[in-house]
PDB file of C-alpha atoms and ligand atoms in Angstrom:
ATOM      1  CA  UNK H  44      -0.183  -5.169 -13.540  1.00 92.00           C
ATOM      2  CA  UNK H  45       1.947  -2.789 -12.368  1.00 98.00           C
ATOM      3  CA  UNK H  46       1.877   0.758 -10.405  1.00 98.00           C
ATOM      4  CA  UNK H  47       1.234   4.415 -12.896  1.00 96.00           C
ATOM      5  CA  UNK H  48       4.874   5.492 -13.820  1.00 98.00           C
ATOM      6  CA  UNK H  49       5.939   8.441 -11.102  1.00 98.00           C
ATOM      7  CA  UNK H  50       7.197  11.494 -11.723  1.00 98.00           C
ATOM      8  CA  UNK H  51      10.546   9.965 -12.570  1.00 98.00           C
ATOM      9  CA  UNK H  52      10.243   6.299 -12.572  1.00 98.00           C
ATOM     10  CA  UNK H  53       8.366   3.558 -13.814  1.00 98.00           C
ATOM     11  CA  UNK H  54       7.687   0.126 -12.837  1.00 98.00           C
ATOM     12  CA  UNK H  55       8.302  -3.323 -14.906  1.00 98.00           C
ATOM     13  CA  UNK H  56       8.279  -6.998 -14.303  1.00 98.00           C
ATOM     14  CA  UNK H  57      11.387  -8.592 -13.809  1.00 98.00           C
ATOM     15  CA  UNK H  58      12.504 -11.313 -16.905  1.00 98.00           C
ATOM     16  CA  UNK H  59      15.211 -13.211 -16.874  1.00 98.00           C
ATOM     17  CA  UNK H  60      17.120 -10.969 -18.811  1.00 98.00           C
ATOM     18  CA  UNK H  61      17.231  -8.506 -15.715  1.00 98.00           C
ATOM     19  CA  UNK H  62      19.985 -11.198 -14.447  1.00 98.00           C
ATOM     20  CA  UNK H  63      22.962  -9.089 -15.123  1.00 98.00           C
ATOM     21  CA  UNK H  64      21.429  -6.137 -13.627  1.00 98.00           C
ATOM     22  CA  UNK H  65      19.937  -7.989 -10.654  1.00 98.00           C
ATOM     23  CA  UNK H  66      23.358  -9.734  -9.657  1.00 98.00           C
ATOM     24  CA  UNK H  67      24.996  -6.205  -9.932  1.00 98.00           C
ATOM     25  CA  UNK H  68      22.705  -5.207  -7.574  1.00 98.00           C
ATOM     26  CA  UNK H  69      22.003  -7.766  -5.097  1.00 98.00           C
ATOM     27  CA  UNK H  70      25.779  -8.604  -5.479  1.00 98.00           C
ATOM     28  CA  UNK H  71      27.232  -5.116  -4.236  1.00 98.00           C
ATOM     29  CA  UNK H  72      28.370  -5.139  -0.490  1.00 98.00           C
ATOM     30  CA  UNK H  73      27.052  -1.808   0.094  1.00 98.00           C
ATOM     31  CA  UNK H  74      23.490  -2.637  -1.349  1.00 98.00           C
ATOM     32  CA  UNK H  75      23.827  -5.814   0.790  1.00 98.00           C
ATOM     33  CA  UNK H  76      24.929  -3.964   4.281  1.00 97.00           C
ATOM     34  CA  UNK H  77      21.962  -5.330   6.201  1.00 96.00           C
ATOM     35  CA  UNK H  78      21.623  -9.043   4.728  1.00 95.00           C
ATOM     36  CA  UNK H  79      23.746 -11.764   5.736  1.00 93.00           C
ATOM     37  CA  UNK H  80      25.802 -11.411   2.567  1.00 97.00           C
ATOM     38  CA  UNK H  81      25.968  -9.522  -0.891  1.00 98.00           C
ATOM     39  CA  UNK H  82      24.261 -12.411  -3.299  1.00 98.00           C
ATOM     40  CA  UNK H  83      26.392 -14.468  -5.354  1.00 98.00           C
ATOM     41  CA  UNK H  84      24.650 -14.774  -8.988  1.00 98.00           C
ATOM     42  CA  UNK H  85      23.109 -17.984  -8.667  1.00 98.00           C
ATOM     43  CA  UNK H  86      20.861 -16.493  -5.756  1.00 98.00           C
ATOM     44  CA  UNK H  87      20.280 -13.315  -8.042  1.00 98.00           C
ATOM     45  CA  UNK H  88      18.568 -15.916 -10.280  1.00 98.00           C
ATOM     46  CA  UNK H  89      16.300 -17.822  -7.852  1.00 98.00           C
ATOM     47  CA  UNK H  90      15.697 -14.072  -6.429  1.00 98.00           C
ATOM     48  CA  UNK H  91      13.847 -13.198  -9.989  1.00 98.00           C
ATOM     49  CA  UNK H  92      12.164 -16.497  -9.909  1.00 98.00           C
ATOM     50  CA  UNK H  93      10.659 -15.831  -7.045  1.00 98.00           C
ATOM     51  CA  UNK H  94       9.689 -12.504  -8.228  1.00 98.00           C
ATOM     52  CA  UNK H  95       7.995 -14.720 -11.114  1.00 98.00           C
ATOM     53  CA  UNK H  96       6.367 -17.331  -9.202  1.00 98.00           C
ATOM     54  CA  UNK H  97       5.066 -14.163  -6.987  1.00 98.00           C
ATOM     55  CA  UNK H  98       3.340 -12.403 -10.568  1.00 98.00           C
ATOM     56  CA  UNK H  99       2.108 -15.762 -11.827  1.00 98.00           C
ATOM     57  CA  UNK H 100       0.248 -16.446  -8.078  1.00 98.00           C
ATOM     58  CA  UNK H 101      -0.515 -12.917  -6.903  1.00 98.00           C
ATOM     59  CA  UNK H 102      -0.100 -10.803  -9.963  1.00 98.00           C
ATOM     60  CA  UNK H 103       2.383  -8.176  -8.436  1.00 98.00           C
ATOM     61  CA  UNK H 104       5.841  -8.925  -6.606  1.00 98.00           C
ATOM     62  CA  UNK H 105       9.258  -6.666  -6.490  1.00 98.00           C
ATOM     63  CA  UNK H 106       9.463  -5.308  -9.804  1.00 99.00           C
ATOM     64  CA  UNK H 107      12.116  -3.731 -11.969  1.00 99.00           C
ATOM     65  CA  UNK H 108      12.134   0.494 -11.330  1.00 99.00           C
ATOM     66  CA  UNK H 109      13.860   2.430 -13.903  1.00 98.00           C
ATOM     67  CA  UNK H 110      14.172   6.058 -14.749  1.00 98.00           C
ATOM     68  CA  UNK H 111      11.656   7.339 -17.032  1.00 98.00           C
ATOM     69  CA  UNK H 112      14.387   6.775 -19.620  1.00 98.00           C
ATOM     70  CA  UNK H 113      15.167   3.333 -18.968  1.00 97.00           C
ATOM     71  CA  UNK H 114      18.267   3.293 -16.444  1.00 98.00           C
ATOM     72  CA  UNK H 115      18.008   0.418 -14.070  1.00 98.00           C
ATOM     73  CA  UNK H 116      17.762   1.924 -10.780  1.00 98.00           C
ATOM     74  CA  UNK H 117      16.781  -1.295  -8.524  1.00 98.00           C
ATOM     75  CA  UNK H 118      14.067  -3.443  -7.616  1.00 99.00           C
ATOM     76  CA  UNK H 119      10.273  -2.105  -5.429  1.00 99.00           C
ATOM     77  CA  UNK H 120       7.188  -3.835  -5.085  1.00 98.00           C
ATOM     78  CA  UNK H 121       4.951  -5.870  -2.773  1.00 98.00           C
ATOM     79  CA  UNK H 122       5.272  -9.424  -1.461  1.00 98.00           C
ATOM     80  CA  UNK H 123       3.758 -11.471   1.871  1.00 98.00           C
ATOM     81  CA  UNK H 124       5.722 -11.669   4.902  1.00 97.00           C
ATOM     82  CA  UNK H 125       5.370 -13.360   8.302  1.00 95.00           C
ATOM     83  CA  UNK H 126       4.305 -10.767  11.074  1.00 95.00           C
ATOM     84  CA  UNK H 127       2.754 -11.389  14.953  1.00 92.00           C
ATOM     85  CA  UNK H 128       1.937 -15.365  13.218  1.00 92.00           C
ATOM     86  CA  UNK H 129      -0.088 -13.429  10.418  1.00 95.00           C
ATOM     87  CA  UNK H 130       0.534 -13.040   6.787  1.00 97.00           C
ATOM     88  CA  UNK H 131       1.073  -9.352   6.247  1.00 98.00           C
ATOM     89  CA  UNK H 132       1.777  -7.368   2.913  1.00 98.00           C
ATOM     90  CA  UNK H 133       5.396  -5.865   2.414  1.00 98.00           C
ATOM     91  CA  UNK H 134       7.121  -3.226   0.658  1.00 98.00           C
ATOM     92  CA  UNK H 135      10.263  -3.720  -0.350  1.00 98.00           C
ATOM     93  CA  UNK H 136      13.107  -2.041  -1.543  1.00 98.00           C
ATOM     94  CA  UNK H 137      16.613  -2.084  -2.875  1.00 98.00           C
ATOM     95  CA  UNK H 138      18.299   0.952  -5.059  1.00 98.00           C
ATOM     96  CA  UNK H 139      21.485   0.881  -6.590  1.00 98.00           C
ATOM     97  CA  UNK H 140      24.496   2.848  -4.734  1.00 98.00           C
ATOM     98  CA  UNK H 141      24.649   5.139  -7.886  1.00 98.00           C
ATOM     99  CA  UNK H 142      21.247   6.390  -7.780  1.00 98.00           C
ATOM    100  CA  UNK H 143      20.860   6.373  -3.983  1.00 98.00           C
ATOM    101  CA  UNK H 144      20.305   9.684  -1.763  1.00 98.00           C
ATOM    102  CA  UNK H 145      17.807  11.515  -4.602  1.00 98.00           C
ATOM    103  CA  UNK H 146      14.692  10.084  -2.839  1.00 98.00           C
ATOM    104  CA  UNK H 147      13.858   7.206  -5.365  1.00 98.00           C
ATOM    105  CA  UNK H 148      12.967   4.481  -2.830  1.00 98.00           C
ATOM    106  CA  UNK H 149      10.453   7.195  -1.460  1.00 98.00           C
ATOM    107  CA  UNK H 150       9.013   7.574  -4.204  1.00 98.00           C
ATOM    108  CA  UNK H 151       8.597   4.152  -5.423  1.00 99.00           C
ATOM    109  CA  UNK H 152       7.668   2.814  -2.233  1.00 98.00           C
ATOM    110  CA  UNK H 153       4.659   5.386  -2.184  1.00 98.00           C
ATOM    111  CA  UNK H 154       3.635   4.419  -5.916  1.00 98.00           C
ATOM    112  CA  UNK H 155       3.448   0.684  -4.375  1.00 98.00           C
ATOM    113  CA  UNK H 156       1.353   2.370  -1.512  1.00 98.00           C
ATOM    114  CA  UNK H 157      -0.428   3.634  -3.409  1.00 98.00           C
ATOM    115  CA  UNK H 158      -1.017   0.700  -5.924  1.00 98.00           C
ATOM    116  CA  UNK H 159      -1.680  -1.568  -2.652  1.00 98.00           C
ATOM    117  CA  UNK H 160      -4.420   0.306  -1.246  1.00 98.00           C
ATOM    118  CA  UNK H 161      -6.219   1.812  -5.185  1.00 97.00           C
ATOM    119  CA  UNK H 162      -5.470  -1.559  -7.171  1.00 97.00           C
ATOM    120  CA  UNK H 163      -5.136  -4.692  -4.730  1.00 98.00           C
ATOM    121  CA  UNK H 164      -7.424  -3.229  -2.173  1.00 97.00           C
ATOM    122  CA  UNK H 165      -5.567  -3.874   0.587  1.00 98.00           C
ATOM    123  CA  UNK H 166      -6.193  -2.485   4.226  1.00 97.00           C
ATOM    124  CA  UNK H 167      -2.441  -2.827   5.763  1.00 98.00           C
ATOM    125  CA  UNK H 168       1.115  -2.335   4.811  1.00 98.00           C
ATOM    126  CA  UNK H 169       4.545  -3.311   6.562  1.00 98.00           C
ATOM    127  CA  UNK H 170       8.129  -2.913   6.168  1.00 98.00           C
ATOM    128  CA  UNK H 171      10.464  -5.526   7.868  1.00 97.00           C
ATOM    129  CA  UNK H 172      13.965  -3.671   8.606  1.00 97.00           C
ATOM    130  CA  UNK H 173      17.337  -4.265  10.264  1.00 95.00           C
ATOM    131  CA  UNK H 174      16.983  -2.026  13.133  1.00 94.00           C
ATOM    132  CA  UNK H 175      20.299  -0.373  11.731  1.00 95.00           C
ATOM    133  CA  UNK H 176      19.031   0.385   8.454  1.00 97.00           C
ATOM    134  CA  UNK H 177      17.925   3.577   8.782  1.00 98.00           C
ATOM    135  CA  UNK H 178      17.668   4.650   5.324  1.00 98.00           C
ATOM    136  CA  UNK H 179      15.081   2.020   5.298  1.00 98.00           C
ATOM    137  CA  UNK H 180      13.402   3.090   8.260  1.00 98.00           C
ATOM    138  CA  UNK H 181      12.970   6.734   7.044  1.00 98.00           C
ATOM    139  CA  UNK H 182      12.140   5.615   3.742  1.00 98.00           C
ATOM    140  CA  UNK H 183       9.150   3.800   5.372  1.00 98.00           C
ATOM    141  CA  UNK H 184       8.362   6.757   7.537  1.00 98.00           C
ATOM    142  CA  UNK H 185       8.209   8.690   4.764  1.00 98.00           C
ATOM    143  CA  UNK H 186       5.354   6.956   3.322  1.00 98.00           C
ATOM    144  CA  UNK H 187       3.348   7.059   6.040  1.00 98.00           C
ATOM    145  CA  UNK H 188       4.177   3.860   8.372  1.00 98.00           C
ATOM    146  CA  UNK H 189       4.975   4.212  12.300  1.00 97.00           C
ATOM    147  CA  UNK H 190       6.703   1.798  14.451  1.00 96.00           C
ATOM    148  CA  UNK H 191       4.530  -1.766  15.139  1.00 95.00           C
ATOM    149  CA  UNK H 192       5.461  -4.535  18.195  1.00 91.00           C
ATOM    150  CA  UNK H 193       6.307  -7.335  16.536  1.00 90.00           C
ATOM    151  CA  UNK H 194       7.218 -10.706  18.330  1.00 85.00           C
ATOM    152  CA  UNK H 195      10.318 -11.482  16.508  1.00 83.00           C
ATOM    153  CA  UNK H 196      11.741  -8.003  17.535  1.00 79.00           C
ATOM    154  CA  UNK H 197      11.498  -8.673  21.301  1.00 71.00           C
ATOM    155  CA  UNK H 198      12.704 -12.067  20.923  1.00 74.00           C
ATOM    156  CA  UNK H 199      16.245 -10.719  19.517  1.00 72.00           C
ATOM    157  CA  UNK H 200      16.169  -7.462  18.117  1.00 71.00           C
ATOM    158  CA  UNK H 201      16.897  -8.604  14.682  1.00 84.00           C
ATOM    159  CA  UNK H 202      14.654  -6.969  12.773  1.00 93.00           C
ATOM    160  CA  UNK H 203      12.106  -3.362  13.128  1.00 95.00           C
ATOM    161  CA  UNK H 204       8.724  -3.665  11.820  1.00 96.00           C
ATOM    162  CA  UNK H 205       6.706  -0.868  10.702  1.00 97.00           C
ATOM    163  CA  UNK H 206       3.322  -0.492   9.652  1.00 98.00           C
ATOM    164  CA  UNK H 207       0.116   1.743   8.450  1.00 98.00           C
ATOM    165  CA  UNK H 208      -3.430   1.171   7.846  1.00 97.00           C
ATOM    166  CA  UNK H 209      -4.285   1.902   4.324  1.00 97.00           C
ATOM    167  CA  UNK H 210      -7.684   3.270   4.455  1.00 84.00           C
ATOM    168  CA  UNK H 211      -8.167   6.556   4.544  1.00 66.00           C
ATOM    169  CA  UNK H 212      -4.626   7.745   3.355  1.00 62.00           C
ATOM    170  CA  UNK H 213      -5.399   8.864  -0.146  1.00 61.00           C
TER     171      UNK H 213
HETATM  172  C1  COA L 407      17.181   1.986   1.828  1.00 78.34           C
HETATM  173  C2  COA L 407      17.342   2.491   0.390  1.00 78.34           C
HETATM  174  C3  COA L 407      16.387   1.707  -0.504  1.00 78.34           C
HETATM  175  C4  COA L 407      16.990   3.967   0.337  1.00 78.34           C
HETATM  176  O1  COA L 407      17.034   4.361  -1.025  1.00 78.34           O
HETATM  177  P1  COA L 407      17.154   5.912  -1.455  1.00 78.34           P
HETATM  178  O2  COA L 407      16.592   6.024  -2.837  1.00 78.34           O
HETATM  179  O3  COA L 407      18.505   6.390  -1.215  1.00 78.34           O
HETATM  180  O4  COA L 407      16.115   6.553  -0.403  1.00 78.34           O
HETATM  181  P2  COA L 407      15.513   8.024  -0.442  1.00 78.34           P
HETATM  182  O5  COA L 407      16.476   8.931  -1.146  1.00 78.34           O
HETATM  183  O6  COA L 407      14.114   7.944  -0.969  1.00 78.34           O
HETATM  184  O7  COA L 407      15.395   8.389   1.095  1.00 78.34           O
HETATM  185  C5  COA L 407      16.367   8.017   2.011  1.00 78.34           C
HETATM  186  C6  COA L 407      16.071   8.757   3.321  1.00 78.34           C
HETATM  187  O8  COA L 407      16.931   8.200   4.312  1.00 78.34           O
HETATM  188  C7  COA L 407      17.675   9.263   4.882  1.00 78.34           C
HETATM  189  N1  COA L 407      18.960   8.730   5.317  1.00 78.34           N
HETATM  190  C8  COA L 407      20.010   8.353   4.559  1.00 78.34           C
HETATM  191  N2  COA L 407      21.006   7.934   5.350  1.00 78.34           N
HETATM  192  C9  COA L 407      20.560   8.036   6.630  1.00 78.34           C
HETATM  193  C10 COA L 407      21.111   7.745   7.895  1.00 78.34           C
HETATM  194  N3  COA L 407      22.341   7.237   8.018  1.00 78.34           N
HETATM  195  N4  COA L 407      20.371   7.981   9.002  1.00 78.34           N
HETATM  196  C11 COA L 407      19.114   8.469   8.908  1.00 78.34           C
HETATM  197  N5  COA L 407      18.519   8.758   7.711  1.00 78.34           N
HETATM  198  C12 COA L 407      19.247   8.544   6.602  1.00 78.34           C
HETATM  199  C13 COA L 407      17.792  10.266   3.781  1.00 78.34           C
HETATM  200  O9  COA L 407      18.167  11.536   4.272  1.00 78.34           O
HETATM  201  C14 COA L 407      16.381  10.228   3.218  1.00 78.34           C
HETATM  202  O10 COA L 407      15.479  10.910   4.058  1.00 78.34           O
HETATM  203  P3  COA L 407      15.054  12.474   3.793  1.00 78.34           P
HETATM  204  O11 COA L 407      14.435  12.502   2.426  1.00 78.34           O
HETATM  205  O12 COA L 407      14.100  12.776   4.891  1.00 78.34           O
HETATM  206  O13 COA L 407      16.313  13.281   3.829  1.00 78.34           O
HETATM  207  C15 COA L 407      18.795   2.325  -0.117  1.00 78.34           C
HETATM  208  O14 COA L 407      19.653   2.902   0.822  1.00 78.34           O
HETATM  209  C16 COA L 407      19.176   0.881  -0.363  1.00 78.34           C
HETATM  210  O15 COA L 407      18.931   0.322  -1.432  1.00 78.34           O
HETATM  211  N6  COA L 407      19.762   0.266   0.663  1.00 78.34           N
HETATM  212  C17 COA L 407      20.201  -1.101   0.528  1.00 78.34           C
HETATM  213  C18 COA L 407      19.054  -2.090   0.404  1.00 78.34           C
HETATM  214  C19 COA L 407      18.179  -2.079   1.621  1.00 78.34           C
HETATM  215  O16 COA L 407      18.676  -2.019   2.734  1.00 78.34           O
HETATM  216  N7  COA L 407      16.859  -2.143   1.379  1.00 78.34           N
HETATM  217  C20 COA L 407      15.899  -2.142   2.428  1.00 78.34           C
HETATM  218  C21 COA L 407      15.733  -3.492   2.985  1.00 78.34           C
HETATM  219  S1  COA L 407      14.646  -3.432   4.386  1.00 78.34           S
END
């Protein structure tokens, strides 16, 4: 289960043959700016097992998105994240430095929308962002989501949480 192909990409799951391209990309500094610290390989691993344990539980996670003809361009997809002491549904995503700027995250993170609200049936989406990241941010705002209060913002202003209701927005 996965969402329709785009316009130019299309969604996978990850295996663990994705390792190579998975440590290039959560390994890579710039890819990494907003974490603690690029991912040394090991964590790439437990990063797709995760991934795993998330398909096997929920039947979606982050998946692989590649070009229509198969170039690894990063990792999209949906998991649950902690927001205002409720579980709330996330999209994610990470795009390699290569293929960044050309509006791929926008559109992937739309197709996972889109698959959130059509597929899953789900009423709410958020995205959890350093509050410097604003690639991120406008990548979220381009799908639709709007600034939401979130406790652990006001406690130290490590992180920006966005949100939109899903019904209604197809
Ligand atoms: C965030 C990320 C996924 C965006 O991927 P992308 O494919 O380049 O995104 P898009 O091309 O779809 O859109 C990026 C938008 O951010 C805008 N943008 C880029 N740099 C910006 C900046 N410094 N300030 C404000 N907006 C910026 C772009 O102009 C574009 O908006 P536009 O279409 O209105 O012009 C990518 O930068 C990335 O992988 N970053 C590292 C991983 C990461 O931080 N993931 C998010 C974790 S919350």
């Amino acid at each position: 289960m996965t969402p329709d192909a785009t316009a130019r990409l299309r969604f996978r799951e990850m295996t663990d043959g994705d390792l190579d391209a998975m440590a290039e990309l959560l390994g890579d500094p710039q890819v990494m700016a907003y974490y603690p610290a690029p991912m040394p390989r090991g964590q790439a691993a437990a990063w797709i097992s995760w991934n795993q344990r998330n398909y096997a539980e929920h039947g979606y996670g982050l998946w692989i998105v590649e070009t229509l003809e198969g170039d690894f361009v990063g990792d999209c997809g949906l998991t649950w994240q902690q927001v205002n002491g409720a579980s709330a549904l996330e999209v994610g995503y990470h795009i390699r430095t290569v293929h960044q700027g050309l509006g791929y995250a926008s559109e992937a993170a739309a197709a996972c929308r889109d698959f959130a609200r059509d597929v899953l049936g789900e009423g709410r989406l958020v995205a959890i962002i350093h509050p410097e990241n604003l690639p991120s941010r406008r990548v979220a705002e381009k799908i639709g989501m709007v600034y939401v209060d979130d406790i652990e913002s006001g406690r130290d202003g490590a992180r920006t949480v966005l949100g939109m209701e899903l019904s209604g927005t197809s």
